[in-house]
PDB file of C-alpha atoms in Angstrom:
ATOM      1  CA  MET A 195      84.465 109.216  55.370  1.00 49.00           C
ATOM      2  CA  GLY A 196      84.564 106.960  58.633  1.00 53.00           C
ATOM      3  CA  PHE A 197      88.073 105.977  57.832  1.00 61.00           C
ATOM      4  CA  ILE A 198      89.215 109.685  57.509  1.00 63.00           C
ATOM      5  CA  PHE A 199      87.277 110.329  60.890  1.00 62.00           C
ATOM      6  CA  SER A 200      88.858 107.314  62.716  1.00 71.00           C
ATOM      7  CA  LYS A 201      92.280 108.188  61.465  1.00 72.00           C
ATOM      8  CA  SER A 202      92.006 111.746  62.840  1.00 76.00           C
ATOM      9  CA  MET A 203      90.570 110.213  66.138  1.00 77.00           C
ATOM     10  CA  ASN A 204      93.731 107.937  66.588  1.00 82.00           C
ATOM     11  CA  GLU A 205      95.881 110.538  65.816  1.00 83.00           C
ATOM     12  CA  ASN A 206      94.145 112.998  68.541  1.00 85.00           C
ATOM     13  CA  MET A 207      94.525 109.832  70.924  1.00 86.00           C
ATOM     14  CA  LYS A 208      98.162 109.389  70.303  1.00 86.00           C
ATOM     15  CA  ASN A 209      98.919 113.275  70.441  1.00 88.00           C
ATOM     16  CA  GLN A 210      97.125 113.254  73.762  1.00 91.00           C
ATOM     17  CA  GLN A 211      99.006 110.193  75.307  1.00 90.00           C
ATOM     18  CA  GLU A 212     102.201 111.673  74.152  1.00 90.00           C
ATOM     19  CA  PHE A 213     100.897 114.922  76.002  1.00 90.00           C
ATOM     20  CA  MET A 214     100.156 112.973  79.203  1.00 93.00           C
ATOM     21  CA  VAL A 215     103.507 111.121  79.189  1.00 90.00           C
ATOM     22  CA  THR A 216     105.657 114.577  78.741  1.00 92.00           C
ATOM     23  CA  HIS A 217     103.206 116.232  81.475  1.00 92.00           C
ATOM     24  CA  ALA A 218     103.761 113.191  83.974  1.00 92.00           C
ATOM     25  CA  ARG A 219     107.768 113.229  83.290  1.00 93.00           C
ATOM     26  CA  LEU A 220     107.590 116.990  83.915  1.00 93.00           C
ATOM     27  CA  GLN A 221     105.630 116.682  87.106  1.00 95.00           C
ATOM     28  CA  LEU A 222     107.813 113.788  88.378  1.00 94.00           C
ATOM     29  CA  GLU A 223     110.839 115.808  87.646  1.00 95.00           C
ATOM     30  CA  ARG A 224     109.549 118.706  89.443  1.00 95.00           C
ATOM     31  CA  GLN A 225     108.753 116.493  92.591  1.00 95.00           C
ATOM     32  CA  LEU A 226     112.267 115.124  92.348  1.00 95.00           C
ATOM     33  CA  THR A 227     113.582 118.691  92.328  1.00 95.00           C
ATOM     34  CA  MET A 228     111.569 119.983  95.168  1.00 97.00           C
ATOM     35  CA  GLN A 229     112.581 117.071  97.270  1.00 96.00           C
ATOM     36  CA  ASN A 230     116.119 117.348  96.511  1.00 95.00           C
ATOM     37  CA  GLU A 231     115.853 121.207  97.464  1.00 97.00           C
ATOM     38  CA  MET A 232     114.008 120.390 100.896  1.00 97.00           C
ATOM     39  CA  ARG A 233     116.744 117.715 101.690  1.00 95.00           C
ATOM     40  CA  GLU A 234     119.444 120.168 100.863  1.00 96.00           C
ATOM     41  CA  ARG A 235     117.998 122.874 102.920  1.00 97.00           C
ATOM     42  CA  GLN A 236     117.503 120.415 105.772  1.00 96.00           C
ATOM     43  CA  MET A 237     121.050 119.483 105.600  1.00 94.00           C
ATOM     44  CA  ALA A 238     122.256 123.093 105.561  1.00 95.00           C
ATOM     45  CA  MET A 239     119.981 123.764 108.644  1.00 96.00           C
ATOM     46  CA  GLN A 240     121.684 120.874 110.414  1.00 94.00           C
ATOM     47  CA  ILE A 241     125.259 121.876 109.365  1.00 94.00           C
ATOM     48  CA  ALA A 242     124.431 125.388 110.584  1.00 95.00           C
ATOM     49  CA  TRP A 243     123.004 124.144 113.981  1.00 95.00           C
ATOM     50  CA  SER A 244     126.311 121.986 114.537  1.00 95.00           C
ATOM     51  CA  ARG A 245     128.204 125.174 114.064  1.00 95.00           C
ATOM     52  CA  GLU A 246     126.459 126.893 116.252  1.00 97.00           C
ATOM     53  CA  PHE A 247     126.349 124.770 118.831  1.00 96.00           C
ATOM     54  CA  LEU A 248     130.161 124.446 118.468  1.00 96.00           C
ATOM     55  CA  LYS A 249     130.388 128.129 119.270  1.00 96.00           C
ATOM     56  CA  TYR A 250     128.762 127.680 122.656  1.00 97.00           C
ATOM     57  CA  PHE A 251     130.066 124.275 123.315  1.00 97.00           C
ATOM     58  CA  GLY A 252     133.590 125.265 122.340  1.00 96.00           C
ATOM     59  CA  THR A 253     133.210 128.272 124.930  1.00 97.00           C
ATOM     60  CA  PHE A 254     132.179 126.134 127.494  1.00 97.00           C
ATOM     61  CA  PHE A 255     134.850 123.469 126.760  1.00 97.00           C
ATOM     62  CA  GLY A 256     137.809 126.144 126.789  1.00 97.00           C
ATOM     63  CA  ILE A 257     136.555 127.402 130.184  1.00 97.00           C
ATOM     64  CA  ALA A 258     136.110 124.113 131.754  1.00 97.00           C
ATOM     65  CA  THR A 259     139.509 122.958 130.450  1.00 97.00           C
ATOM     66  CA  ILE A 260     141.270 125.898 131.893  1.00 97.00           C
ATOM     67  CA  SER A 261     139.221 125.732 135.164  1.00 96.00           C
ATOM     68  CA  LEU A 262     139.982 121.809 135.651  1.00 96.00           C
ATOM     69  CA  ALA A 263     143.748 122.183 134.680  1.00 96.00           C
ATOM     70  CA  ALA A 264     143.975 125.170 137.432  1.00 96.00           C
ATOM     71  CA  GLY A 265     142.185 122.986 139.955  1.00 95.00           C
ATOM     72  CA  ALA A 266     144.146 120.070 139.061  1.00 95.00           C
ATOM     73  CA  ILE A 267     147.549 122.053 139.642  1.00 95.00           C
ATOM     74  CA  LYS A 268     146.391 123.714 142.763  1.00 95.00           C
ATOM     75  CA  GLN A 269     145.052 120.833 144.406  1.00 94.00           C
ATOM     76  CA  LYS A 270     147.521 118.626 142.950  1.00 93.00           C
ATOM     77  CA  LYS A 271     144.920 116.069 142.321  1.00 93.00           C
ATOM     78  CA  PRO A 272     145.055 114.806 138.526  1.00 93.00           C
ATOM     79  CA  ALA A 273     141.543 113.276 139.044  1.00 93.00           C
ATOM     80  CA  PHE A 274     140.357 117.010 138.183  1.00 92.00           C
ATOM     81  CA  LEU A 275     141.464 116.306 134.585  1.00 94.00           C
ATOM     82  CA  PHE A 276     139.468 113.343 133.916  1.00 96.00           C
ATOM     83  CA  PRO A 277     136.117 115.195 132.491  1.00 95.00           C
ATOM     84  CA  ILE A 278     138.104 116.746 129.699  1.00 96.00           C
ATOM     85  CA  VAL A 279     138.258 113.651 127.773  1.00 96.00           C
ATOM     86  CA  PRO A 280     134.732 113.039 127.630  1.00 96.00           C
ATOM     87  CA  LEU A 281     134.171 116.552 126.714  1.00 96.00           C
ATOM     88  CA  SER A 282     136.642 116.557 124.202  1.00 96.00           C
ATOM     89  CA  PHE A 283     135.253 113.745 122.403  1.00 96.00           C
ATOM     90  CA  ILE A 284     131.782 115.872 122.098  1.00 95.00           C
ATOM     91  CA  PHE A 285     133.768 119.027 120.953  1.00 96.00           C
ATOM     92  CA  THR A 286     135.734 117.036 118.078  1.00 96.00           C
ATOM     93  CA  TYR A 287     132.589 115.407 117.227  1.00 95.00           C
ATOM     94  CA  GLN A 288     130.823 118.651 116.702  1.00 95.00           C
ATOM     95  CA  TYR A 289     133.917 120.380 114.898  1.00 95.00           C
ATOM     96  CA  ASP A 290     133.985 117.540 112.413  1.00 95.00           C
ATOM     97  CA  LEU A 291     130.330 117.615 111.899  1.00 93.00           C
ATOM     98  CA  GLY A 292     130.222 121.432 111.222  1.00 94.00           C
ATOM     99  CA  TYR A 293     133.604 121.955 109.647  1.00 94.00           C
ATOM    100  CA  GLY A 294     135.492 118.516 109.108  1.00 93.00           C
ATOM    101  CA  THR A 295     134.471 115.665 106.679  1.00 94.00           C
ATOM    102  CA  LEU A 296     132.239 113.891 108.997  1.00 94.00           C
ATOM    103  CA  LEU A 297     129.091 114.277 106.259  1.00 92.00           C
ATOM    104  CA  GLN A 298     131.196 112.997 103.489  1.00 94.00           C
ATOM    105  CA  ARG A 299     132.109 109.754 105.499  1.00 96.00           C
ATOM    106  CA  MET A 300     128.515 109.129 106.456  1.00 95.00           C
ATOM    107  CA  LYS A 301     127.634 109.476 102.671  1.00 94.00           C
ATOM    108  CA  SER A 302     130.246 106.977 101.710  1.00 96.00           C
ATOM    109  CA  GLU A 303     129.413 104.730 104.347  1.00 96.00           C
ATOM    110  CA  ALA A 304     125.464 105.051 103.651  1.00 94.00           C
ATOM    111  CA  GLU A 305     126.520 104.433  99.876  1.00 96.00           C
ATOM    112  CA  ASP A 306     128.408 101.251 100.694  1.00 96.00           C
ATOM    113  CA  ILE A 307     125.479  99.795 102.927  1.00 95.00           C
ATOM    114  CA  LEU A 308     123.195 100.653  99.974  1.00 94.00           C
ATOM    115  CA  GLU A 309     125.229  98.479  97.759  1.00 95.00           C
ATOM    116  CA  THR A 310     126.318  95.851  99.767  1.00 96.00           C
ATOM    117  CA  GLU A 311     123.897  95.220 102.822  1.00 94.00           C
ATOM    118  CA  LYS A 312     120.670  95.777 101.046  1.00 90.00           C
ATOM    119  CA  THR A 313     118.879  93.227 103.318  1.00 90.00           C
ATOM    120  CA  LYS A 314     119.430  95.357 106.276  1.00 90.00           C
ATOM    121  CA  LEU A 315     117.131  97.949 104.516  1.00 90.00           C
ATOM    122  CA  GLU A 316     114.160  95.773 103.936  1.00 91.00           C
ATOM    123  CA  LEU A 317     110.980  96.640 105.574  1.00 87.00           C
ATOM    124  CA  PRO A 318     109.279  94.332 107.843  1.00 89.00           C
ATOM    125  CA  LYS A 319     106.483  92.363 106.024  1.00 86.00           C
ATOM    126  CA  GLY A 320     108.057  93.693 102.801  1.00 87.00           C
ATOM    127  CA  MET A 321     107.231  96.839 100.553  1.00 88.00           C
ATOM    128  CA  ILE A 322     103.916  98.295 101.161  1.00 89.00           C
ATOM    129  CA  THR A 323     101.456  97.801  98.564  1.00 90.00           C
ATOM    130  CA  PHE A 324      98.264  99.047  97.497  1.00 89.00           C
ATOM    131  CA  GLU A 325      96.442  96.007  98.388  1.00 91.00           C
ATOM    132  CA  SER A 326      97.803  96.270 102.081  1.00 89.00           C
ATOM    133  CA  LEU A 327      97.214 100.072 102.378  1.00 89.00           C
ATOM    134  CA  GLU A 328      93.627  99.247 101.228  1.00 90.00           C
ATOM    135  CA  LYS A 329      93.077  96.505 103.636  1.00 89.00           C
ATOM    136  CA  ALA A 330      94.513  98.541 106.741  1.00 88.00           C
ATOM    137  CA  ARG A 331      92.198 101.536 105.411  1.00 87.00           C
ATOM    138  CA  ARG A 332      89.071  99.441 105.411  1.00 89.00           C
ATOM    139  CA  GLU A 333      89.874  98.063 108.837  1.00 88.00           C
ATOM    140  CA  GLN A 334      90.400 101.488 110.256  1.00 86.00           C
ATOM    141  CA  SER A 335      87.016 102.693 108.959  1.00 82.00           C
ATOM    142  CA  LYS A 336      85.184  99.792 110.185  1.00 74.00           C
ATOM    143  CA  PHE A 337      86.637 100.769 113.489  1.00 68.00           C
ATOM    144  CA  PHE A 338      85.463 104.002 113.351  1.00 66.00           C
ATOM    145  CA  THR A 339      82.003 103.227 112.166  1.00 67.00           C
ATOM    146  CA  ASP A 340      81.325 100.333 114.548  1.00 59.00           C
ATOM    147  CA  LYS A 341      81.790 102.793 117.599  1.00 53.00           C
TER     148      LYS A 341
END
């Protein structure tokens, strides 16, 4: 009788463990999916912001370029054209970010850093551990209770 009871207990325990593993995996997959969705939305907002900024800055850049060129011709001073150079760099960067391949190049460079320059990504004092968090928590709770 005890053998039959322990056999069904072991089977129930095994089923429970399988369920827990399946549930943990499903929860992790949902978290990863949610984090990726949030990342994609943030990137979309960044690209949209860049495109919107480009509209306003492009208008400013166009008016400034025409005005400075007209001033340089009218005053016969080519020095009026110098501000166009830094403004054109800003304009080109924003265009590349909003409509060009800047994000793909950044992604490629980031992948290269992850593969070949891993040591530059290490945290000071190494990876955070449970023990280091507990130590900091205890020190902080002493700080608040000692006052």
